[in-house]
């Protein structure tokens, strides 16, 4: 560490003479630094109890530490909002306290198992700090939903007068199969994130996959044991007036209910319905043309955080702003005793010294073996800004080739801005592969499940429409600022770079989950009646209770996490919540029935050369038919 009183470096003192910098470096790797910084933060807190001055700390390690602390608080905040709201929805669906509490307990167990598994994985590969928040958010959503499907089917079978063991058997052959198929659909979609060779996506992908697998395993193994113990007590502590209609879900639904009337209205006017609903979704997606991805810097953090206050102070008091303390390092690997390399280093340092976009005087350090040199320079601007990324391009594409193009040395650019630039390039390179993987896998899965090539194409298009609408609304609110104050969100010039692909993978899995459940009911009815319109109406009304309840729970959970202070959490929570809401309402209630009405029997078209495909069923059709008949 150094300071102005040691070396009288004028760049360490603000022109106002009201602030000074004390730069120092943490030893060890970044992960160690984020742990070792804590006693320094505590020391500074003690120092600030003295009158006459205030000490702030800011840097990569301290920022990561405070982000970790804030992330933990936001997990609690999301749980405080999401869990009670989910409980209220479950109480409204089931009308019994015990039945409503069981899915919450299963979700909590799934999260704990996934966190433990992730901790083990974290000993092998480094994971980003906010993976725990994503595990909690997704675990609550899918854990509750999967248990909801099983508990509702078990209660339905008990209501028909079946014995406890027979009810569990039928539930296992129907609802459990649905949960397994749905969970594997989500996992396959999430696998796309593992294609991208970055720590962020692999951390999020691993965490999300582990919590979905944990939720599926807990639902298929632990939940049947719990139901066996509870038996009729699953309906203990019944509430008046609520939860009386959910048992109609698998019995064909209410033919005079809201969903049946809505479906019939849509199918009487399919073209108008398709035009209006499709126009609304396309209109919501339109702002996506202004989508700009990046990393939101320290200026996006809450103003009460010490690192944000330090950032604001440096931006205000020091020439060049925060860039003046966020270095760009140029690493030269080669024989430093070679005069041509020494001349190239000198030429490079003179070049950047003459450019006003760089702040201060560049410095150079060499190792004892004289085969490695590091040039450290600074620039005017925040490291997460667009100008900072352009500076990296300038160094790599212009300055370095000009100075080192004719010498025998390897030259690299590193630092936070260089990391951002490389991350953006990696995401751009692999986006097409992730889309191709997820879309291709979805097409194959749906083709086999429904023995049709029309249903997969239509389903993929509708899911893309939901994702596109979520992207568009993210841009509208977070970049353009419409409604941001009303919703309590921070605006930003960009959407976090990892969010679009993360949303795509998660939303495609969750949307396909609902779609498979709905279309499987329509297909089974069509096979029995050969009546397309009646089959669509039957499918919607027979799945309405479960899908609507499950979607509302997901929206509640995701909204809880969107209510935090970290802008990345706001963006991902809102994106997930609004996409699930649109998918469960406009897509399922209007676009699905209108398109299926217009396509008629073409919905189930399978080319003759694909007739060899196996006939599969999400639920055990024989057991399901027996359950309905009996």
Coordinates of C-alpha atoms in Angstrom, one line a residue:
X1 CA 0.0 0.0 0.0
X2 CA 1.0 3.6 -0.5
X3 CA -0.4 7.0 0.2
X4 CA 0.3 10.7 -0.5
X5 CA 2.2 11.2 2.7
X6 CA 4.7 8.5 1.6
X7 CA 5.5 9.5 -1.9
X8 CA 3.7 12.9 -2.5
X9 CA 2.0 11.6 -5.6
X10 CA -0.4 14.4 -6.6
X11 CA -2.7 11.9 -8.4
X12 CA -3.6 10.5 -4.9
X13 CA -5.1 13.8 -3.7
X14 CA -8.3 15.4 -5.1
X15 CA -7.9 18.9 -6.5
X16 CA -10.3 20.1 -3.8
X17 CA -7.8 18.8 -1.2
X18 CA -10.8 17.2 0.6
X19 CA -10.1 13.6 -0.3
X20 CA -7.1 11.3 -0.7
X21 CA -6.7 7.8 -2.0
X22 CA -4.8 4.9 -0.3
X23 CA -4.5 2.2 -2.9
X24 CA -3.5 -1.3 -1.9
X25 CA -3.7 -4.8 -3.4
X26 CA -5.1 -8.0 -1.7
X27 CA -2.8 -11.0 -1.8
X28 CA -4.0 -14.3 -3.2
X29 CA -6.7 -15.2 -5.7
X30 CA -9.9 -13.2 -6.0
X31 CA -12.0 -15.7 -4.1
X32 CA -9.6 -15.5 -1.1
X33 CA -9.6 -11.7 -1.3
X34 CA -13.4 -11.5 -1.0
X35 CA -13.1 -13.4 2.3
X36 CA -9.9 -11.6 3.6
X37 CA -11.4 -8.2 2.9
X38 CA -13.9 -8.5 5.8
X39 CA -11.5 -7.6 8.7
X40 CA -10.4 -4.5 6.7
X41 CA -14.0 -3.5 6.2
X42 CA -14.6 -3.9 10.0
X43 CA -11.4 -1.9 10.7
X44 CA -12.7 0.9 8.5
X45 CA -16.1 0.8 10.3
X46 CA -14.3 1.3 13.6
X47 CA -12.2 4.1 12.2
X48 CA -15.3 6.0 11.1
X49 CA -16.4 6.3 14.7
X50 CA -13.6 8.9 15.1
X51 CA -14.7 12.5 14.3
X52 CA -13.2 14.7 11.6
X53 CA -12.9 12.3 8.7
X54 CA -14.7 9.4 6.9
X55 CA -13.0 6.4 5.4
X56 CA -14.6 4.5 2.4
X57 CA -13.4 1.3 0.7
X58 CA -14.0 0.3 -2.9
X59 CA -12.6 -2.3 -5.2
X60 CA -13.3 -5.7 -6.7
X61 CA -13.0 -7.6 -3.4
X62 CA -15.0 -5.1 -1.3
X63 CA -17.6 -4.8 -4.0
X64 CA -18.0 -8.6 -4.2
X65 CA -18.2 -8.8 -0.4
X66 CA -20.9 -6.2 -0.2
X67 CA -22.8 -7.8 -3.1
X68 CA -22.7 -11.1 -1.2
X69 CA -24.1 -9.4 1.9
X70 CA -26.8 -7.7 -0.1
X71 CA -27.6 -10.9 -2.0
X72 CA -28.2 -12.7 1.3
X73 CA -30.5 -10.0 2.4
X74 CA -32.4 -10.1 -0.9
X75 CA -32.9 -13.9 -0.5
X76 CA -34.6 -13.2 2.8
X77 CA -36.6 -10.4 1.3
X78 CA -37.7 -12.6 -1.6
X79 CA -38.7 -15.4 0.8
X80 CA -40.6 -12.9 3.1
X81 CA -42.7 -11.9 0.1
X82 CA -42.8 -15.1 -2.0
X83 CA -43.5 -17.7 0.7
X84 CA -46.6 -16.1 2.4
X85 CA -48.0 -15.2 -1.0
X86 CA -47.5 -18.8 -2.2
X87 CA -49.1 -20.0 1.0
X88 CA -52.2 -17.8 0.4
X89 CA -52.5 -19.2 -3.2
X90 CA -52.2 -22.8 -2.0
X91 CA -54.8 -22.2 0.7
X92 CA -57.1 -20.8 -2.0
X93 CA -56.5 -23.8 -4.2
X94 CA -56.7 -26.5 -1.6
X95 CA -58.8 -25.1 1.1
X96 CA -56.9 -27.0 3.8
X97 CA -53.9 -25.8 5.8
X98 CA -52.0 -29.1 5.8
X99 CA -52.3 -29.6 2.1
X100 CA -51.1 -26.0 1.5
X101 CA -48.1 -26.4 3.9
X102 CA -46.8 -29.7 2.4
X103 CA -45.6 -28.1 -0.9
X104 CA -43.8 -25.4 0.9
X105 CA -41.9 -27.9 3.1
X106 CA -41.0 -29.9 0.0
X107 CA -39.7 -26.8 -1.7
X108 CA -37.6 -25.9 1.3
X109 CA -36.1 -29.4 1.4
X110 CA -35.3 -29.3 -2.3
X111 CA -33.5 -26.0 -1.8
X112 CA -31.4 -27.2 1.1
X113 CA -30.4 -30.4 -0.9
X114 CA -29.5 -28.3 -4.0
X115 CA -27.4 -25.8 -1.9
X116 CA -25.5 -28.7 -0.3
X117 CA -24.9 -30.2 -3.8
X118 CA -23.8 -26.9 -5.1
X119 CA -21.4 -26.4 -2.2
X120 CA -19.7 -29.7 -3.2
X121 CA -19.5 -28.6 -6.8
X122 CA -18.1 -25.3 -5.6
X123 CA -15.1 -27.1 -4.2
X124 CA -14.2 -28.3 -7.7
X125 CA -15.1 -25.3 -9.9
X126 CA -15.6 -21.6 -8.8
X127 CA -19.2 -20.5 -8.7
X128 CA -20.5 -16.9 -8.7
X129 CA -21.9 -15.5 -5.5
X130 CA -25.5 -15.0 -6.7
X131 CA -26.0 -18.7 -7.6
X132 CA -27.5 -19.2 -4.1
X133 CA -30.2 -16.6 -4.8
X134 CA -31.1 -18.2 -8.1
X135 CA -31.3 -21.7 -6.4
X136 CA -33.6 -20.2 -3.8
X137 CA -35.8 -18.4 -6.3
X138 CA -36.1 -21.3 -8.8
X139 CA -36.3 -23.9 -6.0
X140 CA -39.3 -22.2 -4.4
X141 CA -41.1 -21.9 -7.7
X142 CA -40.6 -25.4 -9.1
X143 CA -40.6 -27.2 -5.7
X144 CA -44.0 -25.8 -4.8
X145 CA -45.4 -26.4 -8.3
X146 CA -44.3 -30.0 -8.5
X147 CA -45.7 -30.8 -5.1
X148 CA -48.9 -29.0 -6.0
X149 CA -49.5 -31.3 -8.9
X150 CA -49.0 -34.5 -6.8
X151 CA -50.9 -33.3 -3.7
X152 CA -53.9 -32.2 -5.8
X153 CA -54.1 -35.5 -7.6
X154 CA -53.8 -37.5 -4.3
X155 CA -56.6 -35.4 -2.7
X156 CA -58.7 -35.9 -5.8
X157 CA -58.3 -39.7 -5.6
X158 CA -59.2 -39.7 -1.9
X159 CA -62.3 -37.6 -2.7
X160 CA -63.4 -40.4 -5.0
X161 CA -63.4 -42.8 -2.1
X162 CA -60.2 -44.7 -2.9
X163 CA -58.0 -46.1 -0.2
X164 CA -54.8 -44.4 0.7
X165 CA -52.6 -46.9 -0.9
X166 CA -54.7 -47.0 -4.2
X167 CA -54.7 -43.1 -4.3
X168 CA -50.9 -43.1 -3.9
X169 CA -50.6 -45.8 -6.7
X170 CA -52.8 -43.8 -9.1
X171 CA -51.0 -40.6 -8.2
X172 CA -47.7 -42.2 -8.9
X173 CA -48.8 -43.4 -12.3
X174 CA -50.2 -40.1 -13.3
X175 CA -49.1 -37.0 -11.5
X176 CA -45.6 -38.3 -10.7
X177 CA -45.0 -39.1 -14.3
X178 CA -46.1 -35.6 -15.2
X179 CA -43.6 -34.1 -12.7
X180 CA -40.8 -36.3 -14.0
X181 CA -41.5 -35.3 -17.6
X182 CA -41.9 -31.7 -16.7
X183 CA -38.7 -31.6 -14.6
X184 CA -36.6 -33.3 -17.3
X185 CA -38.0 -30.8 -19.8
X186 CA -36.8 -27.9 -17.7
X187 CA -33.4 -29.6 -17.1
X188 CA -32.9 -30.2 -20.8
X189 CA -33.5 -26.5 -21.5
X190 CA -31.1 -25.5 -18.7
X191 CA -28.4 -27.6 -20.1
X192 CA -28.0 -25.0 -22.9
X193 CA -26.3 -22.7 -20.4
X194 CA -23.5 -25.2 -19.8
X195 CA -22.5 -24.8 -23.4
X196 CA -21.2 -21.3 -22.7
X197 CA -17.7 -21.5 -21.3
X198 CA -18.0 -18.8 -18.7
X199 CA -18.1 -19.0 -14.9
X200 CA -21.4 -17.0 -14.7
X201 CA -23.5 -19.2 -17.0
X202 CA -22.0 -22.5 -15.8
X203 CA -22.7 -21.5 -12.2
X204 CA -26.3 -20.5 -12.9
X205 CA -26.8 -23.6 -15.1
X206 CA -25.4 -26.0 -12.5
X207 CA -27.4 -24.4 -9.6
X208 CA -30.7 -24.3 -11.5
X209 CA -30.3 -27.9 -12.8
X210 CA -29.4 -29.2 -9.3
X211 CA -32.4 -27.5 -7.7
X212 CA -34.8 -28.8 -10.4
X213 CA -33.5 -32.3 -10.0
X214 CA -33.7 -32.0 -6.2
X215 CA -37.3 -30.8 -6.5
X216 CA -38.2 -33.7 -8.8
X217 CA -36.5 -36.3 -6.6
X218 CA -38.1 -35.0 -3.4
X219 CA -41.5 -35.0 -5.1
X220 CA -41.1 -38.5 -6.5
X221 CA -39.6 -40.1 -3.3
X222 CA -40.2 -38.1 -0.1
X223 CA -43.7 -36.7 -1.0
X224 CA -45.3 -40.2 -1.5
X225 CA -44.0 -41.2 1.9
X226 CA -45.4 -38.0 3.5
X227 CA -48.8 -38.7 1.8
X228 CA -48.7 -42.2 3.1
X229 CA -48.2 -41.0 6.6
X230 CA -50.8 -38.3 6.3
X231 CA -53.5 -40.1 4.4
X232 CA -56.9 -38.3 5.0
X233 CA -55.1 -35.9 7.3
X234 CA -53.9 -34.1 4.2
X235 CA -57.3 -32.3 4.3
X236 CA -56.9 -31.4 8.0
X237 CA -57.8 -27.9 9.0
X238 CA -60.1 -27.2 6.1
X239 CA -61.1 -23.6 5.4
X240 CA -64.6 -22.6 4.4
X241 CA -65.6 -21.5 0.9
X242 CA -62.2 -22.1 -0.8
X243 CA -60.5 -25.0 -2.5
X244 CA -63.7 -26.8 -3.5
X245 CA -63.3 -26.7 -7.3
X246 CA -59.7 -28.0 -7.8
X247 CA -60.8 -31.6 -7.8
X248 CA -62.6 -31.0 -11.1
X249 CA -59.2 -30.5 -12.8
X250 CA -58.7 -34.1 -13.9
X251 CA -62.4 -34.8 -14.3
X252 CA -62.9 -32.5 -17.2
X253 CA -63.3 -29.2 -15.4
X254 CA -66.4 -27.0 -15.1
X255 CA -68.2 -26.8 -18.4
X256 CA -69.8 -23.6 -17.3
X257 CA -66.7 -22.2 -15.7
X258 CA -64.6 -19.2 -16.7
X259 CA -62.0 -21.1 -18.7
X260 CA -64.5 -23.1 -20.7
X261 CA -66.5 -19.9 -21.5
X262 CA -63.2 -18.2 -22.5
X263 CA -62.1 -21.1 -24.7
X264 CA -65.5 -21.3 -26.5
X265 CA -65.5 -17.6 -27.1
X266 CA -62.0 -17.7 -28.6
X267 CA -62.7 -20.6 -30.8
X268 CA -65.9 -19.0 -32.1
X269 CA -63.7 -16.0 -33.3
X270 CA -60.3 -17.5 -33.8
X271 CA -59.0 -15.1 -36.3
X272 CA -59.9 -12.0 -34.3
X273 CA -58.6 -13.6 -31.1
X274 CA -55.3 -14.5 -32.8
X275 CA -55.0 -11.0 -34.2
X276 CA -55.6 -9.2 -30.9
X277 CA -53.6 -11.5 -28.7
X278 CA -50.8 -11.9 -31.2
X279 CA -50.7 -8.1 -31.7
X280 CA -50.5 -7.5 -28.0
X281 CA -47.6 -10.0 -27.6
X282 CA -45.7 -8.6 -30.6
X283 CA -46.3 -5.1 -29.4
X284 CA -44.8 -6.1 -26.0
X285 CA -41.8 -7.6 -27.8
X286 CA -41.3 -4.6 -30.1
X287 CA -38.9 -2.6 -27.7
X288 CA -36.5 -5.5 -28.0
X289 CA -34.9 -3.7 -31.0
X290 CA -33.4 -1.3 -28.4
X291 CA -32.0 -4.2 -26.2
X292 CA -28.5 -3.3 -25.0
X293 CA -26.6 -5.7 -22.8
X294 CA -23.7 -4.9 -20.5
X295 CA -22.7 -4.9 -16.9
X296 CA -24.2 -2.4 -14.6
X297 CA -21.4 -0.9 -12.6
X298 CA -21.1 0.3 -9.1
X299 CA -23.3 3.3 -9.9
X300 CA -26.2 0.9 -10.1
X301 CA -25.8 -0.3 -6.5
X302 CA -28.0 1.1 -3.6
X303 CA -26.7 4.5 -2.5
X304 CA -26.4 3.4 1.1
X305 CA -23.7 0.9 0.4
X306 CA -20.2 2.0 1.3
X307 CA -18.7 0.9 -2.1
X308 CA -21.3 3.0 -3.9
X309 CA -20.5 6.0 -1.7
X310 CA -16.8 5.5 -2.4
X311 CA -17.5 5.2 -6.1
X312 CA -19.6 8.5 -6.1
X313 CA -16.9 10.3 -4.2
X314 CA -14.1 9.3 -6.6
X315 CA -16.3 10.1 -9.6
X316 CA -16.9 13.6 -8.1
X317 CA -13.5 14.4 -6.7
X318 CA -10.8 12.9 -8.9
X319 CA -10.0 13.6 -12.6
X320 CA -10.8 10.5 -14.7
X321 CA -13.4 9.3 -12.1
X322 CA -13.4 5.7 -10.9
X323 CA -11.4 4.6 -14.0
X324 CA -8.5 6.3 -12.3
X325 CA -8.4 3.6 -9.7
X326 CA -9.6 0.7 -11.8
X327 CA -6.6 -0.4 -13.8
X328 CA -6.1 -2.1 -17.2
X329 CA -3.2 -4.4 -17.1
X330 CA -1.2 -5.3 -20.2
X331 CA 0.8 -8.5 -19.7
X332 CA 3.9 -9.0 -21.9
X333 CA 5.4 -12.6 -22.0
X334 CA 8.8 -12.8 -23.6
X335 CA 12.6 -12.3 -23.0
X336 CA 12.7 -8.9 -21.5
X337 CA 16.5 -8.8 -22.0
X338 CA 15.7 -8.6 -25.8
X339 CA 16.2 -5.0 -26.8
X340 CA 13.4 -5.1 -29.3
X341 CA 10.9 -6.0 -26.5
X342 CA 12.2 -3.3 -24.2
X343 CA 11.8 -0.7 -27.0
X344 CA 8.3 -2.0 -27.8
X345 CA 7.3 -1.6 -24.1
X346 CA 8.8 1.9 -24.1
X347 CA 7.0 2.8 -27.3
X348 CA 3.7 1.5 -26.0
X349 CA 3.9 3.4 -22.7
X350 CA 4.7 6.6 -24.6
X351 CA 1.7 6.0 -26.9
X352 CA -0.8 5.6 -24.1
X353 CA 0.7 8.6 -22.2
X354 CA -0.1 10.9 -25.1
X355 CA -3.8 9.8 -25.2
X356 CA -6.1 11.8 -22.9
X357 CA -8.5 8.9 -22.5
X358 CA -5.9 7.3 -20.2
X359 CA -5.5 8.8 -16.7
X360 CA -2.2 9.2 -14.8
X361 CA 1.1 7.8 -15.8
X362 CA 1.5 4.2 -16.8
X363 CA 3.8 2.0 -14.7
X364 CA 5.6 -1.2 -15.5
X365 CA 6.6 -4.1 -13.2
X366 CA 8.7 -7.2 -14.1
X367 CA 9.3 -10.5 -12.5
X368 CA 12.6 -11.8 -11.2
X369 CA 13.1 -14.2 -14.2
X370 CA 12.8 -11.3 -16.6
X371 CA 10.3 -13.1 -18.8
X372 CA 7.1 -11.3 -17.7
X373 CA 6.2 -7.6 -17.5
X374 CA 2.9 -6.0 -16.5
X375 CA 2.1 -2.5 -17.7
X376 CA -0.6 -0.9 -15.5
X377 CA -2.6 2.1 -16.8
X378 CA -5.9 3.8 -16.0
X379 CA -8.6 5.5 -18.1
X380 CA -11.2 8.1 -17.6
X381 CA -14.5 6.3 -17.0
X382 CA -16.2 3.5 -15.2
X383 CA -14.8 0.0 -16.1
X384 CA -18.3 -1.3 -16.9
X385 CA -19.1 1.5 -19.4
X386 CA -19.2 1.3 -23.1
X387 CA -16.2 3.7 -23.5
X388 CA -14.2 1.3 -21.3
X389 CA -15.0 -1.6 -23.6
X390 CA -14.0 0.5 -26.6
X391 CA -10.7 1.2 -25.0
X392 CA -10.0 -2.5 -24.8
X393 CA -10.6 -2.7 -28.5
X394 CA -8.3 0.2 -29.1
X395 CA -5.5 -1.5 -27.1
X396 CA -5.9 -4.9 -28.7
X397 CA -6.6 -3.9 -32.3
X398 CA -4.4 -0.7 -32.6
X399 CA -1.9 0.1 -29.9
X400 CA -0.6 -3.4 -29.1
X401 CA -0.2 -4.5 -32.8
X402 CA 1.6 -1.2 -33.6
X403 CA 4.1 -1.5 -30.7
X404 CA 4.5 -5.3 -30.5
X405 CA 3.7 -6.5 -33.9
X406 CA 7.3 -7.2 -34.9
X407 CA 8.7 -8.6 -31.7
X408 CA 8.8 -12.1 -30.3
X409 CA 6.4 -11.7 -27.4
X410 CA 2.9 -12.6 -26.4
X411 CA 0.8 -9.6 -25.2
X412 CA -2.5 -9.9 -23.3
X413 CA -4.9 -7.3 -21.9
X414 CA -6.6 -8.0 -18.6
X415 CA -8.6 -6.2 -15.9
X416 CA -12.3 -5.7 -15.3
X417 CA -13.0 -3.9 -18.6
X418 CA -11.1 -6.6 -20.5
X419 CA -13.2 -9.2 -18.7
X420 CA -16.4 -7.4 -19.7
X421 CA -15.3 -7.2 -23.3
X422 CA -14.4 -10.9 -23.4
X423 CA -17.6 -11.9 -21.7
X424 CA -19.7 -10.0 -24.3
X425 CA -17.8 -11.6 -27.1
X426 CA -18.2 -15.1 -25.6
X427 CA -22.0 -14.6 -25.1
X428 CA -22.4 -13.3 -28.7
X429 CA -20.4 -16.3 -30.1
X430 CA -22.4 -19.0 -28.2
X431 CA -25.9 -17.5 -28.3
X432 CA -26.8 -19.1 -31.6
X433 CA -25.6 -22.5 -30.3
X434 CA -27.7 -22.2 -27.1
X435 CA -30.7 -21.3 -29.1
X436 CA -30.1 -24.1 -31.6
X437 CA -29.6 -26.6 -28.7
X438 CA -32.7 -25.7 -26.7
X439 CA -35.0 -25.3 -29.8
X440 CA -33.8 -28.5 -31.4
X441 CA -34.1 -30.5 -28.2
X442 CA -37.6 -29.0 -27.6
X443 CA -38.7 -29.9 -31.2
X444 CA -37.5 -33.5 -30.8
X445 CA -39.1 -33.9 -27.4
X446 CA -42.5 -32.5 -28.5
X447 CA -42.4 -34.5 -31.7
X448 CA -42.0 -37.7 -29.8
X449 CA -44.5 -36.8 -27.1
X450 CA -47.3 -35.8 -29.4
X451 CA -46.5 -37.6 -32.7
X452 CA -46.9 -34.4 -34.6
X453 CA -44.5 -31.9 -36.3
X454 CA -47.1 -29.1 -36.2
X455 CA -47.5 -29.0 -32.4
X456 CA -43.7 -28.6 -31.8
X457 CA -43.4 -25.8 -34.4
X458 CA -46.4 -23.9 -33.0
X459 CA -45.3 -24.5 -29.4
X460 CA -41.8 -23.2 -30.0
X461 CA -43.1 -20.2 -31.8
X462 CA -45.5 -19.4 -28.9
X463 CA -42.7 -19.9 -26.3
X464 CA -40.5 -17.6 -28.3
X465 CA -43.3 -15.0 -28.3
X466 CA -43.4 -15.2 -24.5
X467 CA -39.7 -14.8 -24.2
X468 CA -39.7 -11.9 -26.8
X469 CA -42.4 -10.1 -24.9
X470 CA -40.4 -10.5 -21.7
X471 CA -37.3 -9.0 -23.4
X472 CA -39.3 -6.2 -24.8
X473 CA -40.9 -5.2 -21.5
X474 CA -37.5 -5.4 -19.8
X475 CA -36.2 -2.8 -22.3
X476 CA -39.3 -0.7 -21.9
X477 CA -39.1 -0.5 -18.1
X478 CA -35.4 -0.8 -17.3
X479 CA -33.8 1.0 -20.2
X480 CA -36.6 3.4 -21.4
X481 CA -37.9 3.9 -17.8
X482 CA -41.6 3.5 -18.4
X483 CA -43.2 2.5 -15.1
X484 CA -39.9 2.0 -13.4
X485 CA -40.7 4.4 -10.6
X486 CA -44.1 3.0 -10.1
X487 CA -42.7 -0.5 -9.8
X488 CA -39.8 0.5 -7.6
X489 CA -37.1 -0.4 -10.2
X490 CA -33.8 1.2 -11.0
X491 CA -33.3 2.3 -14.6
X492 CA -30.1 1.4 -16.5
X493 CA -28.6 1.9 -19.9
X494 CA -28.3 -1.8 -20.3
X495 CA -29.7 -5.2 -19.3
X496 CA -27.2 -7.4 -17.5
X497 CA -25.4 -9.4 -20.1
X498 CA -26.1 -12.8 -18.6
X499 CA -29.9 -12.2 -18.2
X500 CA -31.3 -12.6 -21.8
X501 CA -29.8 -16.1 -22.3
X502 CA -30.6 -17.1 -18.7
X503 CA -34.2 -16.0 -19.2
X504 CA -34.4 -17.9 -22.5
X505 CA -33.2 -21.2 -21.0
X506 CA -35.3 -21.0 -17.9
X507 CA -38.5 -19.6 -19.5
X508 CA -38.3 -22.1 -22.4
X509 CA -38.1 -24.9 -19.8
X510 CA -40.9 -23.6 -17.6
X511 CA -43.2 -22.6 -20.5
X512 CA -42.7 -26.0 -22.2
X513 CA -43.5 -27.6 -18.9
X514 CA -47.0 -26.0 -18.9
X515 CA -47.5 -26.5 -22.6
X516 CA -46.7 -30.2 -22.4
X517 CA -49.2 -30.7 -19.6
X518 CA -51.9 -28.8 -21.5
X519 CA -51.4 -30.4 -24.9
X520 CA -51.1 -33.9 -23.5
X521 CA -54.7 -33.5 -22.1
X522 CA -55.9 -32.2 -25.5
X523 CA -54.2 -35.0 -27.4
X524 CA -55.6 -37.7 -25.1
X525 CA -59.2 -36.3 -25.5
X526 CA -58.7 -36.0 -29.3
X527 CA -57.6 -39.6 -29.5
X528 CA -60.9 -40.6 -27.8
X529 CA -63.3 -38.2 -29.6
X530 CA -61.6 -37.1 -32.8
X531 CA -63.3 -33.8 -32.1
X532 CA -60.6 -31.0 -32.2
X533 CA -62.7 -28.1 -30.8
X534 CA -64.2 -30.1 -27.9
X535 CA -60.7 -31.6 -27.1
X536 CA -59.2 -28.1 -26.9
X537 CA -62.0 -26.9 -24.6
X538 CA -61.6 -30.0 -22.5
X539 CA -57.9 -29.7 -22.2
X540 CA -58.0 -26.0 -21.1
X541 CA -60.8 -26.5 -18.5
X542 CA -59.3 -29.7 -17.1
X543 CA -55.9 -28.1 -16.5
X544 CA -57.0 -24.6 -15.7
X545 CA -56.9 -24.9 -11.9
X546 CA -53.4 -26.5 -11.7
X547 CA -51.7 -24.4 -14.4
X548 CA -53.2 -21.1 -13.1
X549 CA -52.3 -21.9 -9.5
X550 CA -48.8 -23.0 -10.4
X551 CA -48.3 -19.9 -12.6
X552 CA -49.5 -17.6 -9.9
X553 CA -47.1 -19.2 -7.4
X554 CA -44.2 -18.7 -9.8
X555 CA -45.2 -15.1 -10.5
X556 CA -45.4 -14.4 -6.7
X557 CA -42.0 -16.0 -6.0
X558 CA -40.2 -14.3 -8.9
X559 CA -41.9 -10.9 -8.0
X560 CA -40.6 -11.3 -4.5
X561 CA -37.0 -11.5 -5.7
X562 CA -37.6 -8.6 -8.1
X563 CA -38.4 -6.4 -5.2
X564 CA -34.8 -6.2 -4.0
X565 CA -32.2 -3.5 -4.5
X566 CA -29.8 -5.2 -6.9
X567 CA -30.7 -4.2 -10.4
X568 CA -29.7 -7.6 -11.8
X569 CA -32.2 -9.3 -9.5
X570 CA -34.9 -6.8 -10.4
X571 CA -34.4 -7.5 -14.1
X572 CA -34.3 -11.3 -13.8
X573 CA -37.2 -11.5 -11.3
X574 CA -39.4 -9.2 -13.4
X575 CA -38.5 -11.0 -16.6
X576 CA -39.4 -14.4 -15.2
X577 CA -42.6 -13.1 -13.6
X578 CA -44.0 -11.3 -16.6
X579 CA -43.1 -14.1 -19.0
X580 CA -44.9 -16.7 -16.9
X581 CA -47.9 -14.4 -16.4
X582 CA -48.2 -13.8 -20.2
X583 CA -47.7 -17.5 -21.0
X584 CA -50.3 -18.6 -18.5
X585 CA -52.9 -16.0 -19.6
X586 CA -52.7 -14.7 -23.1
X587 CA -50.8 -17.6 -24.6
X588 CA -52.6 -20.4 -23.0
X589 CA -56.1 -18.9 -22.9
X590 CA -56.2 -17.2 -26.3
X591 CA -53.3 -18.1 -28.6
X592 CA -53.3 -21.8 -28.0
X593 CA -57.1 -22.4 -28.6
X594 CA -57.3 -20.0 -31.5
X595 CA -54.3 -21.5 -33.4
X596 CA -55.5 -25.1 -32.6
X597 CA -59.0 -24.2 -33.9
X598 CA -57.6 -22.7 -37.1
X599 CA -55.3 -25.7 -37.7
X600 CA -57.9 -28.3 -37.0
X601 CA -56.7 -31.8 -37.5
X602 CA -53.5 -30.5 -39.0
X603 CA -52.4 -30.0 -35.4
X604 CA -51.7 -33.7 -35.3
X605 CA -50.0 -34.1 -38.6
X606 CA -47.1 -36.5 -38.7
X607 CA -45.3 -37.3 -41.9
X608 CA -45.6 -41.0 -42.9
X609 CA -41.9 -41.5 -42.7
X610 CA -42.0 -40.7 -39.0
X611 CA -44.7 -43.2 -38.1
X612 CA -42.0 -45.4 -36.5
X613 CA -41.8 -42.9 -33.6
X614 CA -42.8 -44.6 -30.3
X615 CA -46.2 -43.8 -28.7
X616 CA -45.5 -42.2 -25.4
X617 CA -47.8 -40.6 -22.8
X618 CA -47.0 -38.0 -20.2
X619 CA -49.4 -39.8 -17.9
X620 CA -50.1 -43.5 -17.8
X621 CA -53.1 -43.4 -20.1
X622 CA -54.5 -46.7 -18.9
X623 CA -54.4 -45.7 -15.2
X624 CA -55.6 -42.2 -16.1
X625 CA -58.6 -43.6 -18.0
X626 CA -59.4 -46.0 -15.2
X627 CA -59.2 -43.1 -12.7
X628 CA -61.7 -41.1 -14.7
X629 CA -64.1 -43.9 -15.3
X630 CA -64.1 -45.1 -11.7

